[in-house]
């Protein structure tokens, strides 16, 4: 499998015009299985500004994630260099408290706190599966405290020039036609995003706020690259237009379902989004890579 990282070399240049502001705390995840309404609500609760400090610092970690997928460790699992890189980048004394807080989430996820949380998550899922009652023909959707939930990526990102017909874009007076990007995952079994991830799968959702409806573009794809820390699996998948989510009026929303297996999944979404403007113009634009962590 050939792994790539479309925006690695361009990240610094792309972030030059970003608005600098403290990043918002991730929205609390709902306790019930995700529906299309849940996804719409999560995507509409949008921070108004992007923190360039977070993008710059976490952006430096994205190539390490991609590199660890291409070069596994001696045991065939995760390359130990990934953990070393996270600790090195996250311990930079010049980091602001806001950036340091995001790094702490990453370091905890990679280490023992993440392992304990994954074990607790699996135990809750097992108990919920034992208690649920499913009628013949009903969809298999877990209920109770172990039900899967929406898990947002660590921070919002930016699409450069995604709104060329707007002087400001969705980032305010300094946006210059740029679009704020939001990403989340849902752990299966779920109904959303359609057709719904099954057990051992995750559904990716990326929305380019303020844009028109999504358009599929094989030449300039939006991709998710993922690494399961607990089973060593890796993969890359293209996110595409979903006819059930914002397909008519936008904002441009792209989804994909990946078979990751159970465990802690570390992801990077990068590449290009393509949308149709109000004037029926097709626009493709690059996004600054964004990192997410998820329990499956």
C-alpha positions as MATLAB code, in Angstrom:
seq = 'XXXXXXXXXXXXXXXXXXXXXXXXXXXXXXXXXXXXXXXXXXXXXXXXXXXXXXXXXXXXXXXXXXXXXXXXXXXXXXXXXXXXXXXXXXXXXXXXXXXXXXXXXXXXXXXXXXXXXXXXXXXXXXXXXXXXXXXXXXXXXXXXXXXXXXXXXXXXXXXXXXXXXXXXXXXXXXXXXXXXXXXXXXXXXXXXXXXXXXXXXXXXXXXXXXXXXXXXXXXXXXXXXXXXXXXXXXXXXXXXXXXXXXXXXXXXXXXXXXXXXXXXXXXXXXXXXXXXXXXXXXXXXXXXXXXXXXXX';
ca = [
       0.000    0.000    0.000;
       1.451    3.339   -1.038;
       1.094    5.996    1.633;
       1.313    9.678    0.852;
       0.976   12.984    2.601;
      -0.367   15.555    0.135;
       0.328   18.720    2.120;
       3.462   18.002    4.147;
       5.686   20.400    2.248;
       3.071   23.101    1.968;
       1.792   23.232    5.527;
       3.919   26.188    6.673;
       3.083   28.271    3.621;
      -0.610   27.483    3.825;
      -0.867   28.516    7.455;
       0.752   31.896    6.953;
      -2.563   33.769    6.837;
      -4.400   32.061    9.655;
      -6.273   33.787   12.446;
      -4.505   33.233   15.775;
      -6.827   32.470   18.674;
      -7.083   29.966   21.516;
      -8.479   26.671   20.302;
     -11.898   25.629   21.553;
     -12.429   22.637   23.799;
     -13.920   19.678   21.944;
     -17.684   19.373   22.186;
     -18.837   16.720   24.671;
     -19.781   13.498   22.892;
     -23.395   12.341   23.042;
     -24.087    9.127   24.934;
     -26.320    7.558   22.284;
     -25.479    6.137   18.849;
     -24.881    8.812   16.237;
     -27.674    9.684   13.823;
     -27.658   12.051   10.858;
     -29.173   14.717   13.138;
     -26.382   14.149   15.660;
     -23.782   14.678   12.960;
     -25.475   17.838   11.723;
     -25.626   19.241   15.258;
     -21.982   18.429   15.956;
     -20.821   20.004   12.728;
     -22.860   23.170   13.258;
     -21.361   23.794   16.724;
     -18.351   25.384   15.102;
     -15.495   27.305   16.743;
     -15.150   30.670   14.992;
     -11.371   30.775   14.872;
      -8.458   28.504   14.105;
      -5.392   28.435   16.347;
      -2.311   28.679   14.157;
      -0.125   27.618   17.071;
      -1.962   24.293   17.265;
      -1.793   23.785   13.500;
       1.942   24.504   13.409;
       2.822   22.315   16.388;
       0.569   19.336   15.638;
       1.306   19.686   11.937;
       4.912   18.793   12.700;
       3.670   15.489   14.157;
       1.595   14.474   11.129;
       4.604   13.310    9.036;
       5.731   11.165   11.982;
       2.346    9.420   12.005;
       2.517    8.771    8.261;
       6.122    7.605    8.541;
       5.281    5.131   11.298;
       2.670    3.550    9.018;
       5.264    2.966    6.299;
       7.968    1.719    8.703;
       6.549   -0.440   11.521;
       8.589   -1.349   14.575;
      10.751   -4.486   14.990;
       7.759   -6.469   16.266;
       5.643   -5.484   13.264;
       3.559   -3.145   15.389;
       3.810    0.605   15.959;
       7.249    2.132   15.451;
       8.578    3.271   18.879;
       9.871    6.436   17.215;
       6.276    7.667   17.030;
       6.027    7.820   20.826;
       9.435    9.495   21.083;
       8.418   12.134   18.536;
       5.202   12.884   20.424;
       7.030   13.373   23.710;
       9.734   15.502   22.075;
       7.298   17.813   20.278;
       4.855   17.964   23.180;
       7.514   18.875   25.751;
       8.713   21.995   23.931;
       8.946   24.626   26.720;
       7.879   27.383   24.326;
       4.415   25.870   23.786;
       1.419   27.877   24.965;
      -0.892   26.300   27.583;
      -3.553   25.761   24.902;
      -1.167   23.876   22.625;
       0.300   21.927   25.530;
      -3.205   20.768   26.496;
      -3.752   19.314   23.021;
      -0.402   17.546   23.160;
      -1.298   16.068   26.536;
      -4.352   14.450   24.944;
      -2.117   12.885   22.299;
       0.508   11.661   24.774;
      -2.127   10.185   27.091;
      -3.785    8.461   24.123;
      -0.493    6.888   23.043;
       0.460    5.766   26.551;
      -0.967    3.922   29.537;
      -3.936    6.288   30.111;
      -5.096    5.533   26.575;
      -4.689    1.786   27.079;
      -6.771    1.923   30.257;
      -9.486    3.972   28.571;
      -9.610    1.548   25.635;
      -9.958   -1.396   28.029;
     -12.789    0.349   29.892;
     -14.461    1.210   26.591;
     -14.301   -2.428   25.455;
     -15.724   -3.644   28.785;
     -18.642   -1.204   28.582;
     -19.373   -2.307   25.027;
     -19.396   -5.954   26.117;
     -21.846   -5.302   28.950;
     -24.092   -3.218   26.701;
     -24.149   -5.984   24.089;
     -25.227   -8.513   26.723;
     -28.068   -6.327   28.001;
     -29.542   -5.113   24.731;
     -32.598   -6.756   23.252;
     -32.886   -6.781   19.482;
     -36.048   -7.743   17.658;
     -35.792   -9.673   14.386;
     -35.090   -7.250   11.564;
     -33.982   -4.388   13.833;
     -30.606   -2.759   13.090;
     -27.857   -3.811   15.473;
     -27.171   -0.538   17.282;
     -25.719   -0.751   20.811;
     -27.386    1.167   23.628;
     -26.424    2.243   27.130;
     -23.115    3.526   28.516;
     -21.047    1.495   26.067;
     -22.745    2.879   22.962;
     -20.432    4.363   20.347;
     -20.327    8.108   20.092;
     -19.174   11.024   18.037;
     -15.472   11.666   18.624;
     -14.211   14.978   17.271;
     -10.706   15.504   15.922;
      -8.309   17.342   18.223;
      -8.719   20.802   16.679;
     -10.398   22.610   13.777;
      -8.338   23.201   10.648;
      -8.464   25.449    7.582;
      -9.042   25.077    3.846;
      -7.065   27.612    1.822;
      -9.130   29.492   -0.767;
     -12.133   27.187   -0.490;
     -14.560   30.133   -0.739;
     -13.268   32.273   -3.640;
     -16.604   34.074   -4.031;
     -16.426   35.323   -0.426;
     -14.210   38.166    0.744;
     -14.046   36.784    4.258;
     -14.935   33.108    4.142;
     -16.045   31.383    7.335;
     -13.111   32.690    9.387;
     -14.206   36.304    9.750;
     -12.618   39.473    8.381;
      -9.161   37.874    8.149;
     -10.391   34.734    6.417;
      -9.829   35.885    2.850;
     -12.086   33.217    1.365;
     -10.649   30.437    3.516;
     -12.926   27.842    5.088;
     -12.863   26.406    8.589;
     -12.714   22.596    8.545;
     -14.230   20.211   11.085;
     -13.556   16.473   11.336;
     -15.022   13.711   13.497;
     -15.356    9.943   13.619;
     -18.033    7.537   14.788;
     -17.170    4.024   15.980;
     -19.430    1.241   14.688;
     -21.897   -0.280   14.712;
     -23.684    2.938   13.744;
     -26.248    4.328   11.335;
     -24.178    7.371   10.447;
     -22.385    8.269    8.341;
     -24.329    6.222    5.787;
     -24.221    3.365    5.061;
     -22.977    3.114    8.643;
     -19.765    1.647   10.071;
     -19.987   -1.912   11.399;
     -18.242   -3.330   14.440;
     -14.511   -2.791   14.110;
     -15.014    0.077   11.668;
     -15.016    3.854   11.994;
     -16.859    6.455    9.964;
     -14.944    9.601    9.024;
     -16.777   12.903    8.471;
     -15.074   16.100    7.276;
     -17.000   19.344    6.666;
     -15.678   22.478    4.971;
     -17.766   25.138    6.705;
     -19.401   27.851    4.609;
     -18.871   26.123    1.272;
     -21.349   24.698   -1.210;
     -22.157   21.001   -1.622;
     -19.371   18.444   -1.950;
     -18.177   17.180   -5.329;
     -16.178   13.981   -5.829;
     -12.748   14.557   -7.360;
     -10.543   11.515   -7.927;
      -7.679   13.655   -9.200;
      -7.542   15.717   -5.991;
      -8.890   13.518   -3.181;
      -9.377   14.160    0.516;
      -7.818   11.228    2.355;
      -7.717    9.767    5.850;
      -4.619    7.808    6.850;
      -4.961    5.782   10.027;
      -2.955    3.662   12.429;
      -4.419    1.290   15.018;
      -2.038    1.383   17.982;
      -3.342   -1.880   19.432;
      -3.366   -4.232   16.441;
      -0.765   -2.537   14.234;
      -3.068   -2.188   11.236;
      -2.742    0.830    8.954;
      -4.728    2.146    6.020;
      -5.594    5.003    3.710;
      -9.058    5.824    2.410;
     -10.596    8.607    0.321;
     -13.440   10.658    1.784;
     -16.224   11.270   -0.716;
     -19.500   13.145   -1.079;
     -22.273   11.577    1.013;
     -25.765   11.882   -0.547;
     -27.366   11.847    2.919;
     -25.396   14.714    4.504;
     -25.567   18.330    3.241;
     -25.627   17.035   -0.334;
     -27.881   19.728   -1.832;
     -26.970   23.067   -0.279;
     -23.723   22.349    1.574;
     -21.569   22.890    3.471;
     -19.333   20.429    1.646;
     -19.271   17.216    3.678;
     -17.114   14.195    2.887;
     -17.281   10.760    4.523;
     -15.630    7.346    4.460;
     -15.793    4.101    6.423;
     -12.546    2.317    7.332;
     -12.073   -1.178    8.756;
      -9.592   -0.514   11.543;
     -10.426   -3.273   14.000;
     -10.951   -2.528   17.669;
      -8.443   -0.393   19.516;
      -6.996    3.109   19.657;
      -6.955    4.668   16.196;
      -4.739    7.640   15.327;
      -5.726    9.434   12.099;
      -4.580   12.221    9.781;
      -6.942   13.817    7.255;
      -5.223   15.752    4.464;
      -5.507   16.570    0.785;
      -8.130   18.599   -1.077;
     -11.835   19.334   -0.819;
     -13.893   20.045   -3.939;
     -17.222   21.868   -3.755;
     -19.716   23.697   -5.963;
     -20.295   27.406   -5.301;
     -23.597   29.279   -5.528;
     -22.549   30.356   -9.021;
     -22.125   26.659   -9.963;
     -18.355   26.991  -10.050;
     -16.341   23.899   -9.090;
     -13.587   24.774   -6.598;
     -10.803   22.542   -5.259;
      -8.661   23.676   -2.340;
      -6.067   22.202   -0.009;
      -6.575   21.770    3.728;
      -3.988   21.977    6.475;
      -3.689   18.379    7.798;
      -5.686   17.624   10.941;
      -5.072   14.879   13.529;
      -7.688   12.852   15.383;
      -7.745   10.174   18.079;
     -10.548    7.646   18.518;
     -11.483    4.630   20.614;
     -13.075    1.828   18.587;
];
